[in-house]
């Protein structure tokens, strides 16, 4: 792999999966030009989520987040391309879906439901270190 080619771990969260938005998320990723190199539908275990969201342990939304993320299947994928970590975060938009800009996944497809955790359709790695760690959790074979 050329050094400048990055990988990012993307999840279509249970809200997005339930609403049938996995294809729409993948469509936007491919339209942007990033390449999916691994794809799976899986219901996350609490252990997987504890590892994935370790940085958030102890925060008020941590338990609701783990509860939400284990509530049903997610579509997990690894995407590849130069600067795809930053690029996918840009496609995803801001964490808080009410203020996420129109044109982004969260801005176009997400909204506030008055719950303890924001349901915002997607997760994307936020750095090369997170990406390597997260790919190890979701796709240990890679
Ligand atoms: P990110 O997904 O945009 O990287 P993080 O800060 O890593 O955002 O938070 C992980 C997830 O936890 C968010 O995507 C969202 O679902 C939820 N979350 C983050 N901050 C809050 C909050 O202040 N209230 C409720 N839910 C939150
Ligand atoms: Mg994050």
PDB file of C-alpha atoms and ligand atoms in Angstrom:
ATOM      1  CA  UNK A   1       0.000   0.000   0.000  1.00  0.00           C
ATOM      2  CA  UNK A   2       1.400   3.390  -0.985  1.00  0.00           C
ATOM      3  CA  UNK A   3       2.173   5.408   2.136  1.00  0.00           C
ATOM      4  CA  UNK A   4      -0.243   8.180   1.265  1.00  0.00           C
ATOM      5  CA  UNK A   5      -3.211   5.855   0.854  1.00  0.00           C
ATOM      6  CA  UNK A   6      -5.273   5.823   4.039  1.00  0.00           C
ATOM      7  CA  UNK A   7      -7.938   3.502   5.344  1.00  0.00           C
ATOM      8  CA  UNK A   8     -10.904   4.517   7.465  1.00  0.00           C
ATOM      9  CA  UNK A   9     -13.397   2.453   9.423  1.00  0.00           C
ATOM     10  CA  UNK A  10     -16.964   3.482   8.638  1.00  0.00           C
ATOM     11  CA  UNK A  11     -20.073   2.202  10.417  1.00  0.00           C
ATOM     12  CA  UNK A  12     -23.649   2.701   9.317  1.00  0.00           C
ATOM     13  CA  UNK A  13     -25.090   2.760  12.829  1.00  0.00           C
ATOM     14  CA  UNK A  14     -28.259   0.831  13.827  1.00  0.00           C
ATOM     15  CA  UNK A  15     -30.476   3.862  13.068  1.00  0.00           C
ATOM     16  CA  UNK A  16     -29.070   4.098   9.547  1.00  0.00           C
ATOM     17  CA  UNK A  17     -29.263   0.352   8.979  1.00  0.00           C
ATOM     18  CA  UNK A  18     -32.871   0.181  10.239  1.00  0.00           C
ATOM     19  CA  UNK A  19     -33.851   3.044   7.959  1.00  0.00           C
ATOM     20  CA  UNK A  20     -32.337   1.325   4.935  1.00  0.00           C
ATOM     21  CA  UNK A  21     -29.589   3.921   4.482  1.00  0.00           C
ATOM     22  CA  UNK A  22     -26.574   1.595   4.117  1.00  0.00           C
ATOM     23  CA  UNK A  23     -26.766   1.839   0.336  1.00  0.00           C
ATOM     24  CA  UNK A  24     -27.111   5.632   0.412  1.00  0.00           C
ATOM     25  CA  UNK A  25     -24.017   5.947   2.632  1.00  0.00           C
ATOM     26  CA  UNK A  26     -22.043   3.601   0.368  1.00  0.00           C
ATOM     27  CA  UNK A  27     -23.294   5.503  -2.684  1.00  0.00           C
ATOM     28  CA  UNK A  28     -21.912   8.766  -1.297  1.00  0.00           C
ATOM     29  CA  UNK A  29     -18.585   7.135  -0.414  1.00  0.00           C
ATOM     30  CA  UNK A  30     -18.204   5.682  -3.910  1.00  0.00           C
ATOM     31  CA  UNK A  31     -19.434   8.860  -5.605  1.00  0.00           C
ATOM     32  CA  UNK A  32     -16.687  10.736  -3.740  1.00  0.00           C
ATOM     33  CA  UNK A  33     -14.203   8.233  -5.137  1.00  0.00           C
ATOM     34  CA  UNK A  34     -13.228   6.219  -2.080  1.00  0.00           C
ATOM     35  CA  UNK A  35     -13.090   2.467  -2.449  1.00  0.00           C
ATOM     36  CA  UNK A  36     -14.741  -0.023  -0.080  1.00  0.00           C
ATOM     37  CA  UNK A  37     -12.290  -2.871   0.548  1.00  0.00           C
ATOM     38  CA  UNK A  38     -14.252  -4.718   3.254  1.00  0.00           C
ATOM     39  CA  UNK A  39     -17.960  -4.780   4.057  1.00  0.00           C
ATOM     40  CA  UNK A  40     -19.991  -6.676   6.650  1.00  0.00           C
ATOM     41  CA  UNK A  41     -23.363  -6.587   8.394  1.00  0.00           C
ATOM     42  CA  UNK A  42     -23.015  -7.461  12.054  1.00  0.00           C
ATOM     43  CA  UNK A  43     -24.698  -6.816  15.406  1.00  0.00           C
ATOM     44  CA  UNK A  44     -21.957  -5.430  17.646  1.00  0.00           C
ATOM     45  CA  UNK A  45     -21.249  -7.023  21.017  1.00  0.00           C
ATOM     46  CA  UNK A  46     -20.828  -4.876  24.125  1.00  0.00           C
ATOM     47  CA  UNK A  47     -17.183  -5.984  24.263  1.00  0.00           C
ATOM     48  CA  UNK A  48     -16.555  -4.729  20.727  1.00  0.00           C
ATOM     49  CA  UNK A  49     -18.265  -1.448  21.559  1.00  0.00           C
ATOM     50  CA  UNK A  50     -16.356  -1.010  24.822  1.00  0.00           C
ATOM     51  CA  UNK A  51     -13.126  -1.284  22.811  1.00  0.00           C
ATOM     52  CA  UNK A  52     -14.408   0.902  19.973  1.00  0.00           C
ATOM     53  CA  UNK A  53     -15.688   3.674  22.270  1.00  0.00           C
ATOM     54  CA  UNK A  54     -13.056   3.383  25.052  1.00  0.00           C
ATOM     55  CA  UNK A  55     -12.287   7.134  24.791  1.00  0.00           C
ATOM     56  CA  UNK A  56     -15.886   7.934  25.820  1.00  0.00           C
ATOM     57  CA  UNK A  57     -16.084   5.704  28.911  1.00  0.00           C
ATOM     58  CA  UNK A  58     -17.423   7.665  31.885  1.00  0.00           C
ATOM     59  CA  UNK A  59     -19.184  10.324  29.789  1.00  0.00           C
ATOM     60  CA  UNK A  60     -22.930  10.818  30.397  1.00  0.00           C
ATOM     61  CA  UNK A  61     -23.839   9.495  26.937  1.00  0.00           C
ATOM     62  CA  UNK A  62     -21.564   6.410  27.147  1.00  0.00           C
ATOM     63  CA  UNK A  63     -24.144   3.860  28.407  1.00  0.00           C
ATOM     64  CA  UNK A  64     -26.908   5.089  26.073  1.00  0.00           C
ATOM     65  CA  UNK A  65     -24.343   4.989  23.239  1.00  0.00           C
ATOM     66  CA  UNK A  66     -23.376   1.356  23.888  1.00  0.00           C
ATOM     67  CA  UNK A  67     -27.066   0.441  24.324  1.00  0.00           C
ATOM     68  CA  UNK A  68     -27.976   2.131  21.034  1.00  0.00           C
ATOM     69  CA  UNK A  69     -25.047   0.705  19.096  1.00  0.00           C
ATOM     70  CA  UNK A  70     -25.841  -2.850  20.229  1.00  0.00           C
ATOM     71  CA  UNK A  71     -29.574  -2.497  19.438  1.00  0.00           C
ATOM     72  CA  UNK A  72     -29.318  -4.056  15.990  1.00  0.00           C
ATOM     73  CA  UNK A  73     -27.177  -4.659  12.942  1.00  0.00           C
ATOM     74  CA  UNK A  74     -24.658  -2.148  11.644  1.00  0.00           C
ATOM     75  CA  UNK A  75     -23.033  -2.086   8.236  1.00  0.00           C
ATOM     76  CA  UNK A  76     -19.290  -1.955   8.860  1.00  0.00           C
ATOM     77  CA  UNK A  77     -16.823  -1.121   6.126  1.00  0.00           C
ATOM     78  CA  UNK A  78     -13.239  -0.204   5.489  1.00  0.00           C
ATOM     79  CA  UNK A  79     -12.740   2.420   2.817  1.00  0.00           C
ATOM     80  CA  UNK A  80      -9.525   3.371   1.125  1.00  0.00           C
ATOM     81  CA  UNK A  81      -8.101   6.442  -0.605  1.00  0.00           C
ATOM     82  CA  UNK A  82      -5.740   9.376  -0.125  1.00  0.00           C
ATOM     83  CA  UNK A  83      -6.958  11.414   2.903  1.00  0.00           C
ATOM     84  CA  UNK A  84     -10.136   9.349   3.198  1.00  0.00           C
ATOM     85  CA  UNK A  85     -10.156   9.741   7.010  1.00  0.00           C
ATOM     86  CA  UNK A  86     -10.596  13.499   6.795  1.00  0.00           C
ATOM     87  CA  UNK A  87     -12.662  13.134   3.622  1.00  0.00           C
ATOM     88  CA  UNK A  88     -15.221  10.815   5.149  1.00  0.00           C
ATOM     89  CA  UNK A  89     -15.536  12.987   8.289  1.00  0.00           C
ATOM     90  CA  UNK A  90     -16.334  15.815   5.897  1.00  0.00           C
ATOM     91  CA  UNK A  91     -18.958  13.707   4.070  1.00  0.00           C
ATOM     92  CA  UNK A  92     -20.452  12.690   7.462  1.00  0.00           C
ATOM     93  CA  UNK A  93     -20.807  16.222   8.851  1.00  0.00           C
ATOM     94  CA  UNK A  94     -20.960  17.402  12.447  1.00  0.00           C
ATOM     95  CA  UNK A  95     -21.714  15.001  15.315  1.00  0.00           C
ATOM     96  CA  UNK A  96     -24.888  16.837  16.248  1.00  0.00           C
ATOM     97  CA  UNK A  97     -27.314  16.213  13.377  1.00  0.00           C
ATOM     98  CA  UNK A  98     -29.545  19.275  13.868  1.00  0.00           C
ATOM     99  CA  UNK A  99     -26.654  21.598  13.093  1.00  0.00           C
ATOM    100  CA  UNK A 100     -24.839  19.344  10.627  1.00  0.00           C
ATOM    101  CA  UNK A 101     -24.674  21.108   7.288  1.00  0.00           C
ATOM    102  CA  UNK A 102     -27.085  20.173   4.498  1.00  0.00           C
ATOM    103  CA  UNK A 103     -25.159  18.171   1.911  1.00  0.00           C
ATOM    104  CA  UNK A 104     -23.587  15.991   4.594  1.00  0.00           C
ATOM    105  CA  UNK A 105     -24.854  12.533   5.561  1.00  0.00           C
ATOM    106  CA  UNK A 106     -25.853  13.660   9.054  1.00  0.00           C
ATOM    107  CA  UNK A 107     -27.202  16.993   7.815  1.00  0.00           C
ATOM    108  CA  UNK A 108     -29.327  15.442   5.067  1.00  0.00           C
ATOM    109  CA  UNK A 109     -30.433  12.224   6.740  1.00  0.00           C
ATOM    110  CA  UNK A 110     -30.194  12.723  10.514  1.00  0.00           C
ATOM    111  CA  UNK A 111     -32.187  14.625  13.131  1.00  0.00           C
ATOM    112  CA  UNK A 112     -32.540  14.961  16.890  1.00  0.00           C
ATOM    113  CA  UNK A 113     -34.989  12.467  18.407  1.00  0.00           C
ATOM    114  CA  UNK A 114     -34.804  13.820  21.975  1.00  0.00           C
ATOM    115  CA  UNK A 115     -32.811  10.810  23.200  1.00  0.00           C
ATOM    116  CA  UNK A 116     -29.832  10.594  25.587  1.00  0.00           C
ATOM    117  CA  UNK A 117     -27.536   9.724  22.695  1.00  0.00           C
ATOM    118  CA  UNK A 118     -27.430  11.385  19.294  1.00  0.00           C
ATOM    119  CA  UNK A 119     -28.472   8.981  16.555  1.00  0.00           C
ATOM    120  CA  UNK A 120     -26.453  10.310  13.654  1.00  0.00           C
ATOM    121  CA  UNK A 121     -26.364   7.534  11.028  1.00  0.00           C
ATOM    122  CA  UNK A 122     -22.614   7.007  10.701  1.00  0.00           C
ATOM    123  CA  UNK A 123     -19.282   6.616  12.435  1.00  0.00           C
ATOM    124  CA  UNK A 124     -15.968   7.421  10.782  1.00  0.00           C
ATOM    125  CA  UNK A 125     -12.442   7.125  12.194  1.00  0.00           C
ATOM    126  CA  UNK A 126     -10.987  10.476  13.260  1.00  0.00           C
ATOM    127  CA  UNK A 127      -7.220   9.854  12.836  1.00  0.00           C
ATOM    128  CA  UNK A 128      -4.794   7.299  11.388  1.00  0.00           C
ATOM    129  CA  UNK A 129      -4.250   5.945  14.923  1.00  0.00           C
ATOM    130  CA  UNK A 130      -8.014   5.500  15.516  1.00  0.00           C
ATOM    131  CA  UNK A 131      -8.415   3.965  12.087  1.00  0.00           C
ATOM    132  CA  UNK A 132      -5.741   1.319  12.711  1.00  0.00           C
ATOM    133  CA  UNK A 133      -7.194   0.547  16.151  1.00  0.00           C
ATOM    134  CA  UNK A 134     -10.807   0.395  14.904  1.00  0.00           C
ATOM    135  CA  UNK A 135     -10.032  -1.727  11.830  1.00  0.00           C
ATOM    136  CA  UNK A 136      -8.400  -4.182  14.252  1.00  0.00           C
ATOM    137  CA  UNK A 137     -11.663  -4.393  16.202  1.00  0.00           C
ATOM    138  CA  UNK A 138     -14.080  -4.756  13.266  1.00  0.00           C
ATOM    139  CA  UNK A 139     -11.947  -6.494  10.637  1.00  0.00           C
ATOM    140  CA  UNK A 140      -9.118  -8.289  12.485  1.00  0.00           C
ATOM    141  CA  UNK A 141      -8.395 -10.294   9.304  1.00  0.00           C
ATOM    142  CA  UNK A 142      -7.202  -7.164   7.452  1.00  0.00           C
TER     143      UNK A 142
HETATM  144  P1  LIG B   1     -18.168  11.482  16.242  1.00  0.00           P
HETATM  145  O1  LIG B   1     -19.036  10.263  15.981  1.00  0.00           O
HETATM  146  O2  LIG B   1     -18.630  12.657  15.431  1.00  0.00           O
HETATM  147  O3  LIG B   1     -16.690  11.212  16.116  1.00  0.00           O
HETATM  148  P2  LIG B   1     -17.786  11.399  19.111  1.00  0.00           P
HETATM  149  O4  LIG B   1     -17.500  12.607  19.948  1.00  0.00           O
HETATM  150  O5  LIG B   1     -16.673  10.433  18.867  1.00  0.00           O
HETATM  151  O6  LIG B   1     -18.450  11.905  17.756  1.00  0.00           O
HETATM  152  O7  LIG B   1     -18.992  10.635  19.844  1.00  0.00           O
HETATM  153  C1  LIG B   1     -19.352   9.322  19.501  1.00  0.00           C
HETATM  154  C2  LIG B   1     -20.853   9.259  19.344  1.00  0.00           C
HETATM  155  O8  LIG B   1     -21.483   9.490  20.615  1.00  0.00           O
HETATM  156  C3  LIG B   1     -21.457  10.337  18.437  1.00  0.00           C
HETATM  157  O9  LIG B   1     -21.412  10.004  17.069  1.00  0.00           O
HETATM  158  C4  LIG B   1     -22.874  10.418  18.948  1.00  0.00           C
HETATM  159  O10 LIG B   1     -23.665   9.310  18.490  1.00  0.00           O
HETATM  160  C5  LIG B   1     -22.671  10.269  20.447  1.00  0.00           C
HETATM  161  N1  LIG B   1     -22.467  11.554  21.137  1.00  0.00           N
HETATM  162  C6  LIG B   1     -21.320  12.301  21.149  1.00  0.00           C
HETATM  163  N2  LIG B   1     -21.469  13.396  21.915  1.00  0.00           N
HETATM  164  C7  LIG B   1     -22.722  13.343  22.394  1.00  0.00           C
HETATM  165  C8  LIG B   1     -23.477  14.228  23.282  1.00  0.00           C
HETATM  166  O11 LIG B   1     -22.989  15.251  23.760  1.00  0.00           O
HETATM  167  N3  LIG B   1     -24.770  13.848  23.535  1.00  0.00           N
HETATM  168  C9  LIG B   1     -25.330  12.715  23.039  1.00  0.00           C
HETATM  169  N4  LIG B   1     -24.657  11.863  22.228  1.00  0.00           N
HETATM  170  C10 LIG B   1     -23.368  12.175  21.915  1.00  0.00           C
HETATM  171 MG1  LIG B   2     -15.560   9.841  17.250  1.00  0.00          MG
END
